[in-house]
Coordinates of C-alpha atoms in Angstrom, one line a residue:
Chain A
D1 CA -2.4 32.8 11.6
V2 CA 0.3 31.3 9.4
V3 CA -0.9 30.9 5.9
M4 CA 0.6 28.0 4.0
T5 CA 0.7 28.3 0.2
Q6 CA 1.4 25.2 -1.9
T7 CA 2.3 25.2 -5.6
P8 CA 1.3 23.8 -8.0
V9 CA -2.3 22.9 -7.3
S10 CA -1.9 19.8 -9.5
L11 CA 1.0 18.0 -11.1
S12 CA 1.1 15.4 -13.9
V13 CA 4.0 13.0 -13.9
S14 CA 5.2 10.0 -15.7
L15 CA 6.0 6.9 -13.8
G16 CA 9.7 6.9 -13.0
G17 CA 9.8 10.7 -13.2
Q18 CA 10.7 13.3 -10.6
V19 CA 8.5 16.1 -9.2
S20 CA 8.9 19.0 -6.7
I21 CA 6.2 20.6 -4.7
S22 CA 6.7 24.0 -3.1
C23 CA 5.3 25.2 0.2
R24 CA 5.6 28.7 1.4
S25 CA 4.6 30.1 4.8
S26 CA 3.5 33.6 5.5
Q27 CA 5.8 33.7 8.6
S28 CA 9.0 32.0 9.5
L29 CA 8.4 28.5 10.8
V30 CA 11.5 28.7 13.1
H31 CA 10.3 28.0 16.6
N32 CA 11.7 29.7 19.6
N33 CA 13.7 26.6 20.4
G34 CA 15.4 26.8 17.0
N35 CA 13.6 23.9 15.4
T36 CA 11.4 24.3 12.2
Y37 CA 8.2 22.4 12.4
L38 CA 7.2 21.8 8.8
S39 CA 5.8 18.5 7.8
W40 CA 4.5 16.8 4.7
Y41 CA 1.6 14.4 4.3
L42 CA 0.2 12.3 1.5
Q43 CA -3.5 11.5 1.3
K44 CA -4.1 8.6 -1.1
P45 CA -7.5 8.3 -2.6
G46 CA -10.1 7.2 0.0
Q47 CA -7.5 7.1 2.8
S48 CA -6.4 9.1 5.8
P49 CA -3.4 11.4 5.5
Q50 CA -0.1 9.7 6.2
L51 CA 3.1 11.4 7.5
L52 CA 6.0 11.5 5.1
I53 CA 8.4 14.1 6.4
Y54 CA 8.7 16.0 9.6
K55 CA 10.9 18.9 10.8
V56 CA 11.6 19.8 7.1
S57 CA 13.7 16.9 6.1
N58 CA 13.3 13.9 8.4
R59 CA 11.6 10.9 6.8
F60 CA 9.1 9.2 8.9
S61 CA 9.5 5.5 9.7
G62 CA 9.1 3.3 6.6
I63 CA 9.1 6.2 4.1
S64 CA 11.1 5.6 1.0
D65 CA 14.3 7.6 0.4
R66 CA 12.7 8.6 -2.9
F67 CA 11.0 11.3 -0.8
S68 CA 13.1 14.2 0.4
G69 CA 12.3 17.5 2.1
S70 CA 14.3 20.7 2.2
G71 CA 14.0 24.3 2.9
S72 CA 14.2 26.8 5.7
G73 CA 12.4 29.8 7.1
T74 CA 9.4 30.3 4.9
D75 CA 10.3 28.3 1.8
F76 CA 10.1 24.5 1.6
T77 CA 10.2 21.8 -1.0
L78 CA 9.2 18.2 -1.2
K79 CA 10.9 16.2 -4.0
I80 CA 9.7 12.8 -5.1
S81 CA 12.0 10.8 -7.4
R82 CA 11.3 7.7 -9.5
V83 CA 7.6 8.2 -9.0
E84 CA 5.6 5.0 -8.5
P85 CA 1.8 4.4 -8.9
D86 CA 1.5 4.3 -5.1
D87 CA 2.7 7.9 -4.8
L88 CA -0.4 9.3 -6.4
G89 CA -2.7 11.4 -4.3
V90 CA -2.8 14.8 -2.6
Y91 CA 0.2 16.1 -0.8
Y92 CA -0.2 18.6 2.1
C93 CA 2.4 20.6 3.9
G94 CA 1.6 21.6 7.5
Q95 CA 3.1 23.8 10.1
G96 CA 3.3 22.9 13.8
T97 CA 5.4 25.9 15.0
Q98 CA 2.5 27.9 16.3
Y99 CA -1.1 27.6 17.0
P100 CA -3.4 27.5 15.2
Y101 CA -1.7 24.7 13.3
T102 CA -2.3 25.2 9.5
F103 CA -2.0 23.2 6.3
G104 CA -1.5 24.1 2.7
A105 CA -4.4 23.6 0.3
G106 CA -2.8 20.5 -1.2
T107 CA -1.1 19.4 -4.4
K108 CA -2.7 16.7 -6.4
L109 CA -0.2 14.3 -8.1
E110 CA -1.6 12.5 -11.1
L111 CA -0.3 10.3 -13.8
K112 CA 0.5 11.9 -17.2
Chain B
E1 CA 0.7 -1.4 15.9
V2 CA -0.7 2.0 16.5
Q3 CA -4.4 2.2 15.9
L4 CA -6.9 5.1 16.3
V5 CA -10.5 4.4 15.7
E6 CA -13.0 7.2 15.7
S7 CA -16.7 6.8 16.3
G8 CA -19.8 8.8 17.1
G9 CA -20.4 10.6 13.8
G10 CA -23.7 10.9 12.0
L11 CA -26.3 13.2 10.7
V12 CA -27.4 16.0 13.0
Q13 CA -29.5 19.1 12.7
P14 CA -28.0 22.6 13.0
G15 CA -27.8 23.8 16.5
R16 CA -27.6 20.3 18.0
S17 CA -24.8 18.5 19.7
L18 CA -22.7 15.4 19.0
K19 CA -19.8 13.7 20.8
L20 CA -17.0 12.0 18.9
S21 CA -14.7 9.4 20.4
C22 CA -11.3 8.1 19.4
L23 CA -10.1 4.8 20.9
A24 CA -6.3 4.4 20.8
S25 CA -4.3 1.2 21.0
G26 CA -0.8 0.0 20.3
F27 CA 1.0 2.7 22.3
T28 CA 1.0 4.3 25.7
F29 CA -1.9 6.8 25.2
S30 CA -1.1 8.8 28.3
N31 CA 2.3 9.8 26.9
Y32 CA 1.1 11.6 23.8
G33 CA -0.7 14.7 22.9
M34 CA -3.6 14.3 20.5
N35 CA -5.3 16.4 17.8
W36 CA -8.6 16.5 16.0
I37 CA -8.3 17.5 12.4
R38 CA -11.2 17.7 9.9
Q39 CA -11.7 17.7 6.2
A40 CA -14.8 19.1 4.6
P41 CA -16.0 17.1 1.5
G42 CA -13.6 17.7 -1.3
K43 CA -11.6 20.2 0.7
G44 CA -8.2 20.3 2.5
L45 CA -7.2 19.7 6.1
E46 CA -8.2 21.9 8.9
W47 CA -6.8 21.6 12.4
V48 CA -9.6 21.7 15.0
A49 CA -8.2 21.2 18.5
S50 CA -5.2 19.9 20.5
I51 CA -4.8 18.4 23.9
S52 CA -1.6 17.6 25.7
S53 CA -0.9 14.2 27.3
S54 CA -2.2 15.2 30.7
S55 CA -4.8 17.6 29.5
S56 CA -2.9 20.5 30.9
Y57 CA -2.7 22.3 27.6
I58 CA -5.7 22.7 25.2
Y59 CA -6.0 24.7 22.1
Y60 CA -8.8 25.4 19.6
A61 CA -9.2 26.8 16.2
D62 CA -11.2 30.1 16.2
T63 CA -13.8 28.5 14.1
V64 CA -14.8 26.1 16.9
K65 CA -13.8 27.9 20.0
G66 CA -16.6 28.2 22.5
R67 CA -18.6 25.4 20.7
F68 CA -16.3 22.4 20.8
T69 CA -14.5 20.8 23.7
I70 CA -11.6 18.4 23.5
S71 CA -11.0 16.0 26.3
R72 CA -9.4 12.7 27.1
D73 CA -9.6 9.8 29.5
N74 CA -6.2 8.2 29.8
A75 CA -7.6 5.3 31.8
K76 CA -9.8 4.4 28.8
N77 CA -7.3 5.3 26.1
T78 CA -9.9 7.5 24.6
L79 CA -10.0 11.0 23.1
Y80 CA -13.2 13.0 22.8
L81 CA -14.6 15.9 20.9
Q82 CA -17.8 17.3 22.3
M83 CA -19.4 19.5 19.6
T84 CA -22.3 21.8 20.4
S85 CA -24.2 24.5 18.4
L86 CA -23.3 22.6 15.2
R87 CA -23.4 24.5 11.9
S88 CA -23.6 23.4 8.3
E89 CA -19.9 24.4 7.9
D90 CA -18.9 21.8 10.5
T91 CA -19.8 19.1 8.1
A92 CA -16.6 17.2 7.6
L93 CA -14.7 14.0 8.1
Y94 CA -13.1 14.2 11.5
Y95 CA -9.8 12.6 12.1
C96 CA -8.1 12.0 15.4
A97 CA -4.3 12.0 15.2
R98 CA -1.4 11.4 17.5
H99 CA 0.5 14.6 18.0
R100 CA 4.2 14.8 18.4
Y101 CA 4.5 18.2 20.1
Y102 CA 8.3 18.4 19.9
G103 CA 8.2 17.8 16.2
G104 CA 5.0 19.6 15.4
Y105 CA 3.6 16.8 13.4
N106 CA 0.9 14.1 13.5
D107 CA 2.4 10.7 13.0
Y108 CA -0.7 8.4 13.1
W109 CA -4.2 9.2 12.0
G110 CA -7.5 7.4 12.4
Q111 CA -9.7 6.5 9.5
G112 CA -12.0 9.4 10.2
V113 CA -15.7 9.7 11.2
M114 CA -18.2 11.7 9.2
V115 CA -20.3 14.4 10.7
T116 CA -23.1 15.9 8.6
V117 CA -24.9 18.9 9.8
S118 CA -28.2 19.4 7.9
S119 CA -31.8 19.9 8.5

């Protein structure tokens, strides 16, 4: 199984600041078709996860350009700029390249 | 508007069975694969099972293989998860999610339904 390792476990940020979350996979996430199926989700308190980024760097519909994804192979990063109160919650990376699909353990973004 | 509404959860004794449902609306259900994903209390996300749009392809996590069965009724726009031989470690909030296979992601999630396995 592909193990997804997220760092840090938690992050404190001031409003308006910028943060980066790292996600590393135990195997390359490049699919046989050449695509890389790495996505990012945000779970706000008391809510279901919501999709932010898919295929490494593609923002889902309605997602602010303050969110950006990058990376390749086994190393990926989510950057959030100009942090707003609505950005707080737990961020998960997930891989859809091979079954079983797996997620990172999550990174909790809190206010400083 | 895409909506996914789970139902069927509750408190069940170890070894018993339970069937979850997920009613989809706002999109052509028969065109999309679907996933069940669960989250134990205070824990992260765990993928449980996937089913393709026509039920031709089905996959399970090893933790539920042989005990859980994913299925769908495209005429009723409904996804199911039949759970048998339930264990305490199956206690979780179960989400259904629309699966974009050629993107490897879940773009819409339900609100979740709680399953508690306890005597």
